[in-house]
């Protein structure tokens, strides 16, 4: 079962998708687009590069078109596949899964990997994407997980300061309000450089034209424990205000048998703040 479209209007959906297509069309890295049918509807993926396969799953409100600098950092050593999550702003189906959302996403990941990867893939998930990765069933198609600022291990830390930047953004989004939210989500000692303006533009579109989703609940412990025998790296920014190291450290050790890598200077948007983060975590996974 799926819910109604996440977009507030057909015109809003066109605005969001036009932004994605324009951004992808302007990407100078050689790549190709592909759409496939899945149990969650049409799924759009972007494929670039050659080598070991990496499936990149974006966080809440993000999509392939917002991850191009991140993908460039993974090239040319990897074949990078970025999948837009159905039910999130982007080029995939706009219907959000109904009850059992994370389980449905977990099944969807298996379908995507089966259609786009000729061999085992490492699944790299950021925030919501990490929870989706954890909800996936382990198998020979997936050789490891990299979880960055992961949802799914604990509930997000919510504060009055978060409400102070989120509510104005939702009520009447402007570029300044989007930048304020992005600053809150970023580390205090490092920035997102040139990506900041583009992400602020994107976040303004998202707030105006879509119904944003909340952070997902923790993935059930028995589901997470299935990954204990698979190579897994868990990392978060030392300044992540949603999933700080102290918040996810205990479940990572108890359920996955791994310690959390706390990355100095980074916040919740670590892969955007420092695109070299994910290549370093992949190296750690394979060490």
PDB file of C-alpha atoms in Angstrom:
ATOM      1  CA  UNK A   1       0.000   0.000   0.000  1.00  0.00           C
ATOM      2  CA  UNK A   2       1.176   3.528  -0.753  1.00  0.00           C
ATOM      3  CA  UNK A   3       0.046   6.934   0.397  1.00  0.00           C
ATOM      4  CA  UNK A   4      -1.006   9.837  -1.848  1.00  0.00           C
ATOM      5  CA  UNK A   5       1.679  11.812  -3.668  1.00  0.00           C
ATOM      6  CA  UNK A   6       4.144  13.732  -1.541  1.00  0.00           C
ATOM      7  CA  UNK A   7       3.798  16.819  -3.717  1.00  0.00           C
ATOM      8  CA  UNK A   8       1.325  19.538  -2.849  1.00  0.00           C
ATOM      9  CA  UNK A   9       0.359  20.055  -6.515  1.00  0.00           C
ATOM     10  CA  UNK A  10       1.174  18.785 -10.014  1.00  0.00           C
ATOM     11  CA  UNK A  11       2.875  22.117 -10.729  1.00  0.00           C
ATOM     12  CA  UNK A  12       5.039  21.676  -7.639  1.00  0.00           C
ATOM     13  CA  UNK A  13       6.027  18.193  -8.739  1.00  0.00           C
ATOM     14  CA  UNK A  14       7.093  19.594 -12.113  1.00  0.00           C
ATOM     15  CA  UNK A  15       9.175  22.310 -10.438  1.00  0.00           C
ATOM     16  CA  UNK A  16      11.036  19.808  -8.279  1.00  0.00           C
ATOM     17  CA  UNK A  17      11.629  17.375 -11.130  1.00  0.00           C
ATOM     18  CA  UNK A  18      12.713  20.103 -13.525  1.00  0.00           C
ATOM     19  CA  UNK A  19      15.345  21.187 -10.980  1.00  0.00           C
ATOM     20  CA  UNK A  20      16.626  17.603 -10.757  1.00  0.00           C
ATOM     21  CA  UNK A  21      16.804  17.169 -14.524  1.00  0.00           C
ATOM     22  CA  UNK A  22      18.540  20.512 -15.047  1.00  0.00           C
ATOM     23  CA  UNK A  23      21.093  19.684 -12.368  1.00  0.00           C
ATOM     24  CA  UNK A  24      21.772  16.245 -13.836  1.00  0.00           C
ATOM     25  CA  UNK A  25      21.936  17.620 -17.386  1.00  0.00           C
ATOM     26  CA  UNK A  26      24.606  20.110 -16.271  1.00  0.00           C
ATOM     27  CA  UNK A  27      26.735  17.446 -14.544  1.00  0.00           C
ATOM     28  CA  UNK A  28      29.915  17.178 -16.601  1.00  0.00           C
ATOM     29  CA  UNK A  29      30.770  13.693 -15.323  1.00  0.00           C
ATOM     30  CA  UNK A  30      29.874  10.978 -17.825  1.00  0.00           C
ATOM     31  CA  UNK A  31      26.739   9.265 -16.544  1.00  0.00           C
ATOM     32  CA  UNK A  32      23.464   7.754 -17.600  1.00  0.00           C
ATOM     33  CA  UNK A  33      19.938   7.760 -16.241  1.00  0.00           C
ATOM     34  CA  UNK A  34      17.818   4.673 -15.884  1.00  0.00           C
ATOM     35  CA  UNK A  35      14.295   4.055 -14.673  1.00  0.00           C
ATOM     36  CA  UNK A  36      12.985   0.706 -13.493  1.00  0.00           C
ATOM     37  CA  UNK A  37       9.753  -0.667 -12.157  1.00  0.00           C
ATOM     38  CA  UNK A  38       9.767  -1.865  -8.546  1.00  0.00           C
ATOM     39  CA  UNK A  39       7.253  -2.787  -5.874  1.00  0.00           C
ATOM     40  CA  UNK A  40       7.290   0.901  -4.841  1.00  0.00           C
ATOM     41  CA  UNK A  41       6.682   2.167  -8.362  1.00  0.00           C
ATOM     42  CA  UNK A  42       9.018   3.745 -10.862  1.00  0.00           C
ATOM     43  CA  UNK A  43      12.535   4.196  -9.515  1.00  0.00           C
ATOM     44  CA  UNK A  44      15.100   6.538 -11.075  1.00  0.00           C
ATOM     45  CA  UNK A  45      18.804   5.812 -10.745  1.00  0.00           C
ATOM     46  CA  UNK A  46      21.907   7.633 -11.901  1.00  0.00           C
ATOM     47  CA  UNK A  47      24.904   5.488 -12.871  1.00  0.00           C
ATOM     48  CA  UNK A  48      28.490   6.662 -13.326  1.00  0.00           C
ATOM     49  CA  UNK A  49      31.969   5.204 -13.309  1.00  0.00           C
ATOM     50  CA  UNK A  50      33.497   1.742 -13.346  1.00  0.00           C
ATOM     51  CA  UNK A  51      34.821  -0.643 -10.752  1.00  0.00           C
ATOM     52  CA  UNK A  52      33.345  -2.056  -7.543  1.00  0.00           C
ATOM     53  CA  UNK A  53      29.658  -1.204  -7.292  1.00  0.00           C
ATOM     54  CA  UNK A  54      28.401   1.274  -4.693  1.00  0.00           C
ATOM     55  CA  UNK A  55      24.667   1.906  -4.261  1.00  0.00           C
ATOM     56  CA  UNK A  56      24.140   5.310  -2.648  1.00  0.00           C
ATOM     57  CA  UNK A  57      20.869   5.937  -0.788  1.00  0.00           C
ATOM     58  CA  UNK A  58      20.076   9.598   0.031  1.00  0.00           C
ATOM     59  CA  UNK A  59      18.673  10.983   3.259  1.00  0.00           C
ATOM     60  CA  UNK A  60      15.301  12.613   3.881  1.00  0.00           C
ATOM     61  CA  UNK A  61      14.506  15.331   1.313  1.00  0.00           C
ATOM     62  CA  UNK A  62      17.626  14.570  -0.737  1.00  0.00           C
ATOM     63  CA  UNK A  63      18.069  12.804  -4.075  1.00  0.00           C
ATOM     64  CA  UNK A  64      20.639  11.928  -6.721  1.00  0.00           C
ATOM     65  CA  UNK A  65      20.693  15.466  -8.119  1.00  0.00           C
ATOM     66  CA  UNK A  66      21.856  16.794  -4.726  1.00  0.00           C
ATOM     67  CA  UNK A  67      24.655  14.212  -4.407  1.00  0.00           C
ATOM     68  CA  UNK A  68      26.741  14.868  -7.514  1.00  0.00           C
ATOM     69  CA  UNK A  69      29.780  16.236  -5.641  1.00  0.00           C
ATOM     70  CA  UNK A  70      29.578  13.205  -3.377  1.00  0.00           C
ATOM     71  CA  UNK A  71      29.460  10.884  -6.400  1.00  0.00           C
ATOM     72  CA  UNK A  72      32.425  12.646  -8.012  1.00  0.00           C
ATOM     73  CA  UNK A  73      34.517  11.932  -4.915  1.00  0.00           C
ATOM     74  CA  UNK A  74      33.778   8.207  -5.291  1.00  0.00           C
ATOM     75  CA  UNK A  75      34.874   8.184  -8.935  1.00  0.00           C
ATOM     76  CA  UNK A  76      36.857   6.839 -10.759  1.00  0.00           C
ATOM     77  CA  UNK A  77      37.501   4.014  -8.292  1.00  0.00           C
ATOM     78  CA  UNK A  78      33.874   2.866  -8.104  1.00  0.00           C
ATOM     79  CA  UNK A  79      30.791   2.338 -10.180  1.00  0.00           C
ATOM     80  CA  UNK A  80      28.373   4.639  -8.390  1.00  0.00           C
ATOM     81  CA  UNK A  81      24.623   4.117  -8.536  1.00  0.00           C
ATOM     82  CA  UNK A  82      22.455   6.735  -6.821  1.00  0.00           C
ATOM     83  CA  UNK A  83      18.824   5.767  -6.366  1.00  0.00           C
ATOM     84  CA  UNK A  84      16.089   8.305  -5.688  1.00  0.00           C
ATOM     85  CA  UNK A  85      13.909   6.890  -2.916  1.00  0.00           C
ATOM     86  CA  UNK A  86      10.245   6.547  -3.910  1.00  0.00           C
ATOM     87  CA  UNK A  87       8.171   8.834  -1.732  1.00  0.00           C
ATOM     88  CA  UNK A  88      10.961  11.413  -1.422  1.00  0.00           C
ATOM     89  CA  UNK A  89      11.469  14.504  -3.603  1.00  0.00           C
ATOM     90  CA  UNK A  90      13.257  13.537  -6.796  1.00  0.00           C
ATOM     91  CA  UNK A  91      12.610  11.575  -9.964  1.00  0.00           C
ATOM     92  CA  UNK A  92      11.182   8.352  -8.515  1.00  0.00           C
ATOM     93  CA  UNK A  93       7.530   7.584  -7.820  1.00  0.00           C
ATOM     94  CA  UNK A  94       6.008  10.271  -5.581  1.00  0.00           C
ATOM     95  CA  UNK A  95       3.894   7.901  -3.472  1.00  0.00           C
ATOM     96  CA  UNK A  96       5.305   7.219  -0.013  1.00  0.00           C
ATOM     97  CA  UNK A  97       5.033   3.634   1.251  1.00  0.00           C
ATOM     98  CA  UNK A  98       2.196   3.079   3.697  1.00  0.00           C
ATOM     99  CA  UNK A  99       2.357   1.033   6.919  1.00  0.00           C
ATOM    100  CA  UNK A 100       5.589  -0.903   7.254  1.00  0.00           C
ATOM    101  CA  UNK A 101       7.468   1.799   5.342  1.00  0.00           C
ATOM    102  CA  UNK A 102      10.991   0.679   6.264  1.00  0.00           C
ATOM    103  CA  UNK A 103      10.258  -2.978   5.491  1.00  0.00           C
ATOM    104  CA  UNK A 104       8.918  -1.938   2.084  1.00  0.00           C
ATOM    105  CA  UNK A 105      12.043   0.130   1.446  1.00  0.00           C
ATOM    106  CA  UNK A 106      14.207  -2.811   2.492  1.00  0.00           C
ATOM    107  CA  UNK A 107      12.579  -5.049  -0.107  1.00  0.00           C
ATOM    108  CA  UNK A 108      12.944  -2.261  -2.660  1.00  0.00           C
ATOM    109  CA  UNK A 109      16.724  -2.104  -2.143  1.00  0.00           C
ATOM    110  CA  UNK A 110      17.011  -5.779  -3.006  1.00  0.00           C
ATOM    111  CA  UNK A 111      15.052  -5.169  -6.207  1.00  0.00           C
ATOM    112  CA  UNK A 112      17.248  -2.226  -7.206  1.00  0.00           C
ATOM    113  CA  UNK A 113      20.520  -4.060  -6.545  1.00  0.00           C
ATOM    114  CA  UNK A 114      19.260  -7.040  -8.493  1.00  0.00           C
ATOM    115  CA  UNK A 115      18.509  -4.881 -11.542  1.00  0.00           C
ATOM    116  CA  UNK A 116      21.553  -2.612 -11.658  1.00  0.00           C
ATOM    117  CA  UNK A 117      24.480  -4.603 -10.266  1.00  0.00           C
ATOM    118  CA  UNK A 118      26.105  -7.582 -11.988  1.00  0.00           C
ATOM    119  CA  UNK A 119      27.980  -8.468  -8.779  1.00  0.00           C
ATOM    120  CA  UNK A 120      28.013  -7.701  -5.075  1.00  0.00           C
ATOM    121  CA  UNK A 121      27.475  -4.058  -4.126  1.00  0.00           C
ATOM    122  CA  UNK A 122      28.311  -2.007  -1.070  1.00  0.00           C
ATOM    123  CA  UNK A 123      25.221  -0.116   0.072  1.00  0.00           C
ATOM    124  CA  UNK A 124      26.023   3.359   1.363  1.00  0.00           C
ATOM    125  CA  UNK A 125      23.192   5.077   3.207  1.00  0.00           C
ATOM    126  CA  UNK A 126      23.021   8.580   4.624  1.00  0.00           C
ATOM    127  CA  UNK A 127      20.462   9.382   7.341  1.00  0.00           C
ATOM    128  CA  UNK A 128      17.134   7.927   6.110  1.00  0.00           C
ATOM    129  CA  UNK A 129      19.112   6.020   3.469  1.00  0.00           C
ATOM    130  CA  UNK A 130      21.024   4.275   6.258  1.00  0.00           C
ATOM    131  CA  UNK A 131      17.788   3.140   7.915  1.00  0.00           C
ATOM    132  CA  UNK A 132      16.624   1.825   4.538  1.00  0.00           C
ATOM    133  CA  UNK A 133      19.917  -0.062   4.176  1.00  0.00           C
ATOM    134  CA  UNK A 134      19.523  -1.616   7.632  1.00  0.00           C
ATOM    135  CA  UNK A 135      15.996  -2.740   6.746  1.00  0.00           C
ATOM    136  CA  UNK A 136      17.316  -4.647   3.725  1.00  0.00           C
ATOM    137  CA  UNK A 137      17.809  -8.406   3.974  1.00  0.00           C
ATOM    138  CA  UNK A 138      21.492  -9.463   3.865  1.00  0.00           C
ATOM    139  CA  UNK A 139      22.488 -11.671   0.980  1.00  0.00           C
ATOM    140  CA  UNK A 140      25.211 -12.338  -1.577  1.00  0.00           C
ATOM    141  CA  UNK A 141      24.173  -9.267  -3.582  1.00  0.00           C
ATOM    142  CA  UNK A 142      25.368  -6.960  -0.770  1.00  0.00           C
ATOM    143  CA  UNK A 143      28.992  -7.171   0.349  1.00  0.00           C
ATOM    144  CA  UNK A 144      28.859  -4.502   3.049  1.00  0.00           C
ATOM    145  CA  UNK A 145      27.177  -1.425   4.484  1.00  0.00           C
ATOM    146  CA  UNK A 146      28.469   2.083   5.086  1.00  0.00           C
ATOM    147  CA  UNK A 147      26.095   4.046   7.314  1.00  0.00           C
ATOM    148  CA  UNK A 148      26.677   7.798   7.581  1.00  0.00           C
ATOM    149  CA  UNK A 149      24.830   9.801  10.253  1.00  0.00           C
ATOM    150  CA  UNK A 150      22.430   6.885  10.334  1.00  0.00           C
ATOM    151  CA  UNK A 151      18.797   6.919  11.178  1.00  0.00           C
ATOM    152  CA  UNK A 152      17.538   3.494  12.167  1.00  0.00           C
ATOM    153  CA  UNK A 153      19.764   2.830  15.175  1.00  0.00           C
ATOM    154  CA  UNK A 154      18.083   5.315  17.516  1.00  0.00           C
ATOM    155  CA  UNK A 155      15.495   8.048  17.458  1.00  0.00           C
ATOM    156  CA  UNK A 156      16.687  11.420  16.254  1.00  0.00           C
ATOM    157  CA  UNK A 157      17.609  13.997  18.853  1.00  0.00           C
ATOM    158  CA  UNK A 158      15.026  16.778  18.601  1.00  0.00           C
ATOM    159  CA  UNK A 159      15.598  20.133  20.286  1.00  0.00           C
ATOM    160  CA  UNK A 160      13.927  23.547  20.567  1.00  0.00           C
ATOM    161  CA  UNK A 161      16.747  24.918  18.418  1.00  0.00           C
ATOM    162  CA  UNK A 162      15.733  22.518  15.644  1.00  0.00           C
ATOM    163  CA  UNK A 163      12.136  23.701  15.817  1.00  0.00           C
ATOM    164  CA  UNK A 164      13.413  27.265  15.694  1.00  0.00           C
ATOM    165  CA  UNK A 165      14.939  26.739  12.248  1.00  0.00           C
ATOM    166  CA  UNK A 166      12.529  24.114  10.903  1.00  0.00           C
ATOM    167  CA  UNK A 167       9.139  25.707  11.557  1.00  0.00           C
ATOM    168  CA  UNK A 168       9.865  29.004   9.722  1.00  0.00           C
ATOM    169  CA  UNK A 169      11.334  26.993   6.827  1.00  0.00           C
ATOM    170  CA  UNK A 170       8.196  24.867   6.572  1.00  0.00           C
ATOM    171  CA  UNK A 171       5.808  27.795   7.019  1.00  0.00           C
ATOM    172  CA  UNK A 172       7.294  30.101   4.388  1.00  0.00           C
ATOM    173  CA  UNK A 173      10.512  28.850   2.855  1.00  0.00           C
ATOM    174  CA  UNK A 174      13.080  31.337   1.610  1.00  0.00           C
ATOM    175  CA  UNK A 175      16.700  30.867   0.630  1.00  0.00           C
ATOM    176  CA  UNK A 176      17.800  32.484   3.901  1.00  0.00           C
ATOM    177  CA  UNK A 177      15.634  30.125   5.961  1.00  0.00           C
ATOM    178  CA  UNK A 178      16.888  27.134   4.004  1.00  0.00           C
ATOM    179  CA  UNK A 179      20.471  28.234   4.614  1.00  0.00           C
ATOM    180  CA  UNK A 180      19.735  28.576   8.328  1.00  0.00           C
ATOM    181  CA  UNK A 181      18.418  25.011   8.420  1.00  0.00           C
ATOM    182  CA  UNK A 182      21.431  23.724   6.492  1.00  0.00           C
ATOM    183  CA  UNK A 183      23.780  25.521   8.899  1.00  0.00           C
ATOM    184  CA  UNK A 184      22.010  23.848  11.814  1.00  0.00           C
ATOM    185  CA  UNK A 185      22.457  20.473  10.131  1.00  0.00           C
ATOM    186  CA  UNK A 186      26.158  21.100   9.408  1.00  0.00           C
ATOM    187  CA  UNK A 187      29.211  21.094  11.624  1.00  0.00           C
ATOM    188  CA  UNK A 188      30.237  24.401  13.107  1.00  0.00           C
ATOM    189  CA  UNK A 189      33.849  24.328  11.932  1.00  0.00           C
ATOM    190  CA  UNK A 190      33.395  23.161   8.333  1.00  0.00           C
ATOM    191  CA  UNK A 191      31.060  24.290   5.578  1.00  0.00           C
ATOM    192  CA  UNK A 192      29.637  22.939   2.347  1.00  0.00           C
ATOM    193  CA  UNK A 193      31.510  25.406   0.122  1.00  0.00           C
ATOM    194  CA  UNK A 194      29.954  25.759  -3.340  1.00  0.00           C
ATOM    195  CA  UNK A 195      27.255  23.210  -2.644  1.00  0.00           C
ATOM    196  CA  UNK A 196      25.638  25.461  -0.033  1.00  0.00           C
ATOM    197  CA  UNK A 197      23.774  27.730  -2.463  1.00  0.00           C
ATOM    198  CA  UNK A 198      22.515  24.835  -4.574  1.00  0.00           C
ATOM    199  CA  UNK A 199      21.331  22.907  -1.525  1.00  0.00           C
ATOM    200  CA  UNK A 200      19.585  25.995  -0.166  1.00  0.00           C
ATOM    201  CA  UNK A 201      17.812  26.413  -3.498  1.00  0.00           C
ATOM    202  CA  UNK A 202      16.807  22.746  -3.395  1.00  0.00           C
ATOM    203  CA  UNK A 203      15.582  22.874   0.205  1.00  0.00           C
ATOM    204  CA  UNK A 204      13.459  25.907  -0.619  1.00  0.00           C
ATOM    205  CA  UNK A 205      11.798  23.993  -3.457  1.00  0.00           C
ATOM    206  CA  UNK A 206      11.240  20.993  -1.202  1.00  0.00           C
ATOM    207  CA  UNK A 207       9.547  23.043   1.513  1.00  0.00           C
ATOM    208  CA  UNK A 208       7.317  24.883  -0.934  1.00  0.00           C
ATOM    209  CA  UNK A 209       6.255  21.976  -3.096  1.00  0.00           C
ATOM    210  CA  UNK A 210       6.382  18.735  -1.085  1.00  0.00           C
ATOM    211  CA  UNK A 211       5.223  17.260   2.200  1.00  0.00           C
ATOM    212  CA  UNK A 212       8.406  16.526   4.084  1.00  0.00           C
ATOM    213  CA  UNK A 213       8.585  13.316   6.103  1.00  0.00           C
ATOM    214  CA  UNK A 214       9.776  12.920   9.670  1.00  0.00           C
ATOM    215  CA  UNK A 215      12.865  10.985  10.708  1.00  0.00           C
ATOM    216  CA  UNK A 216      12.104   7.251  10.721  1.00  0.00           C
ATOM    217  CA  UNK A 217      11.845   5.245  13.943  1.00  0.00           C
ATOM    218  CA  UNK A 218      14.584   2.776  14.855  1.00  0.00           C
ATOM    219  CA  UNK A 219      14.703  -0.362  12.760  1.00  0.00           C
ATOM    220  CA  UNK A 220      13.598  -3.333  14.915  1.00  0.00           C
ATOM    221  CA  UNK A 221      16.575  -4.860  16.702  1.00  0.00           C
ATOM    222  CA  UNK A 222      16.233  -8.365  15.198  1.00  0.00           C
ATOM    223  CA  UNK A 223      16.312  -6.805  11.711  1.00  0.00           C
ATOM    224  CA  UNK A 224      19.480  -4.835  12.497  1.00  0.00           C
ATOM    225  CA  UNK A 225      21.180  -7.855  14.059  1.00  0.00           C
ATOM    226  CA  UNK A 226      20.939  -9.705  10.749  1.00  0.00           C
ATOM    227  CA  UNK A 227      23.873  -7.554   9.575  1.00  0.00           C
ATOM    228  CA  UNK A 228      26.204  -8.555  12.420  1.00  0.00           C
ATOM    229  CA  UNK A 229      28.074 -11.029  10.174  1.00  0.00           C
ATOM    230  CA  UNK A 230      28.530  -8.553   7.314  1.00  0.00           C
ATOM    231  CA  UNK A 231      31.229  -5.845   7.121  1.00  0.00           C
ATOM    232  CA  UNK A 232      29.604  -2.640   8.378  1.00  0.00           C
ATOM    233  CA  UNK A 233      31.051   0.816   9.022  1.00  0.00           C
ATOM    234  CA  UNK A 234      29.023   3.305  11.061  1.00  0.00           C
ATOM    235  CA  UNK A 235      30.113   6.938  11.113  1.00  0.00           C
ATOM    236  CA  UNK A 236      28.624  10.225  12.187  1.00  0.00           C
ATOM    237  CA  UNK A 237      29.801  13.793  12.521  1.00  0.00           C
ATOM    238  CA  UNK A 238      31.186  14.646  15.925  1.00  0.00           C
ATOM    239  CA  UNK A 239      28.862  17.668  15.740  1.00  0.00           C
ATOM    240  CA  UNK A 240      25.809  15.853  14.343  1.00  0.00           C
ATOM    241  CA  UNK A 241      22.838  17.284  16.247  1.00  0.00           C
ATOM    242  CA  UNK A 242      20.438  14.505  15.219  1.00  0.00           C
ATOM    243  CA  UNK A 243      22.560  11.376  15.645  1.00  0.00           C
ATOM    244  CA  UNK A 244      25.616  12.326  17.739  1.00  0.00           C
ATOM    245  CA  UNK A 245      28.187   9.612  18.456  1.00  0.00           C
ATOM    246  CA  UNK A 246      26.989   9.133  22.031  1.00  0.00           C
ATOM    247  CA  UNK A 247      23.436   8.519  20.846  1.00  0.00           C
ATOM    248  CA  UNK A 248      24.160   5.786  18.310  1.00  0.00           C
ATOM    249  CA  UNK A 249      27.310   4.291  19.841  1.00  0.00           C
ATOM    250  CA  UNK A 250      25.571   1.814  22.149  1.00  0.00           C
ATOM    251  CA  UNK A 251      23.151   0.337  19.568  1.00  0.00           C
ATOM    252  CA  UNK A 252      25.945   0.127  16.976  1.00  0.00           C
ATOM    253  CA  UNK A 253      28.085  -1.929  19.347  1.00  0.00           C
ATOM    254  CA  UNK A 254      25.209  -4.042  20.697  1.00  0.00           C
ATOM    255  CA  UNK A 255      23.484  -4.794  17.386  1.00  0.00           C
ATOM    256  CA  UNK A 256      26.251  -4.601  14.784  1.00  0.00           C
ATOM    257  CA  UNK A 257      29.372  -5.278  16.831  1.00  0.00           C
ATOM    258  CA  UNK A 258      31.101  -2.133  15.632  1.00  0.00           C
ATOM    259  CA  UNK A 259      32.190   1.169  17.118  1.00  0.00           C
ATOM    260  CA  UNK A 260      31.060   4.471  15.665  1.00  0.00           C
ATOM    261  CA  UNK A 261      33.567   6.569  13.751  1.00  0.00           C
ATOM    262  CA  UNK A 262      33.134  10.129  15.065  1.00  0.00           C
ATOM    263  CA  UNK A 263      34.353  12.527  12.359  1.00  0.00           C
ATOM    264  CA  UNK A 264      35.698  15.809  13.778  1.00  0.00           C
ATOM    265  CA  UNK A 265      34.196  19.031  12.474  1.00  0.00           C
ATOM    266  CA  UNK A 266      31.289  17.474  10.620  1.00  0.00           C
ATOM    267  CA  UNK A 267      27.583  17.603  11.360  1.00  0.00           C
ATOM    268  CA  UNK A 268      24.599  15.685  10.032  1.00  0.00           C
ATOM    269  CA  UNK A 269      25.387  16.584   6.418  1.00  0.00           C
ATOM    270  CA  UNK A 270      28.848  15.027   6.539  1.00  0.00           C
ATOM    271  CA  UNK A 271      28.921  13.644   2.964  1.00  0.00           C
ATOM    272  CA  UNK A 272      27.941  17.085   1.636  1.00  0.00           C
ATOM    273  CA  UNK A 273      30.268  18.999   3.945  1.00  0.00           C
ATOM    274  CA  UNK A 274      33.258  16.833   3.020  1.00  0.00           C
ATOM    275  CA  UNK A 275      32.793  14.668  -0.094  1.00  0.00           C
ATOM    276  CA  UNK A 276      35.996  12.751   0.747  1.00  0.00           C
ATOM    277  CA  UNK A 277      34.208  11.229   3.750  1.00  0.00           C
ATOM    278  CA  UNK A 278      32.554   8.342   1.915  1.00  0.00           C
ATOM    279  CA  UNK A 279      35.688   7.188   0.046  1.00  0.00           C
ATOM    280  CA  UNK A 280      37.517   7.122   3.391  1.00  0.00           C
ATOM    281  CA  UNK A 281      34.732   5.074   4.975  1.00  0.00           C
ATOM    282  CA  UNK A 282      34.768   2.629   2.054  1.00  0.00           C
ATOM    283  CA  UNK A 283      38.510   2.204   2.568  1.00  0.00           C
ATOM    284  CA  UNK A 284      37.848   1.473   6.211  1.00  0.00           C
ATOM    285  CA  UNK A 285      35.181  -1.074   5.282  1.00  0.00           C
ATOM    286  CA  UNK A 286      37.650  -2.966   3.085  1.00  0.00           C
ATOM    287  CA  UNK A 287      40.630  -2.708   5.451  1.00  0.00           C
TER     288      UNK A 287
END
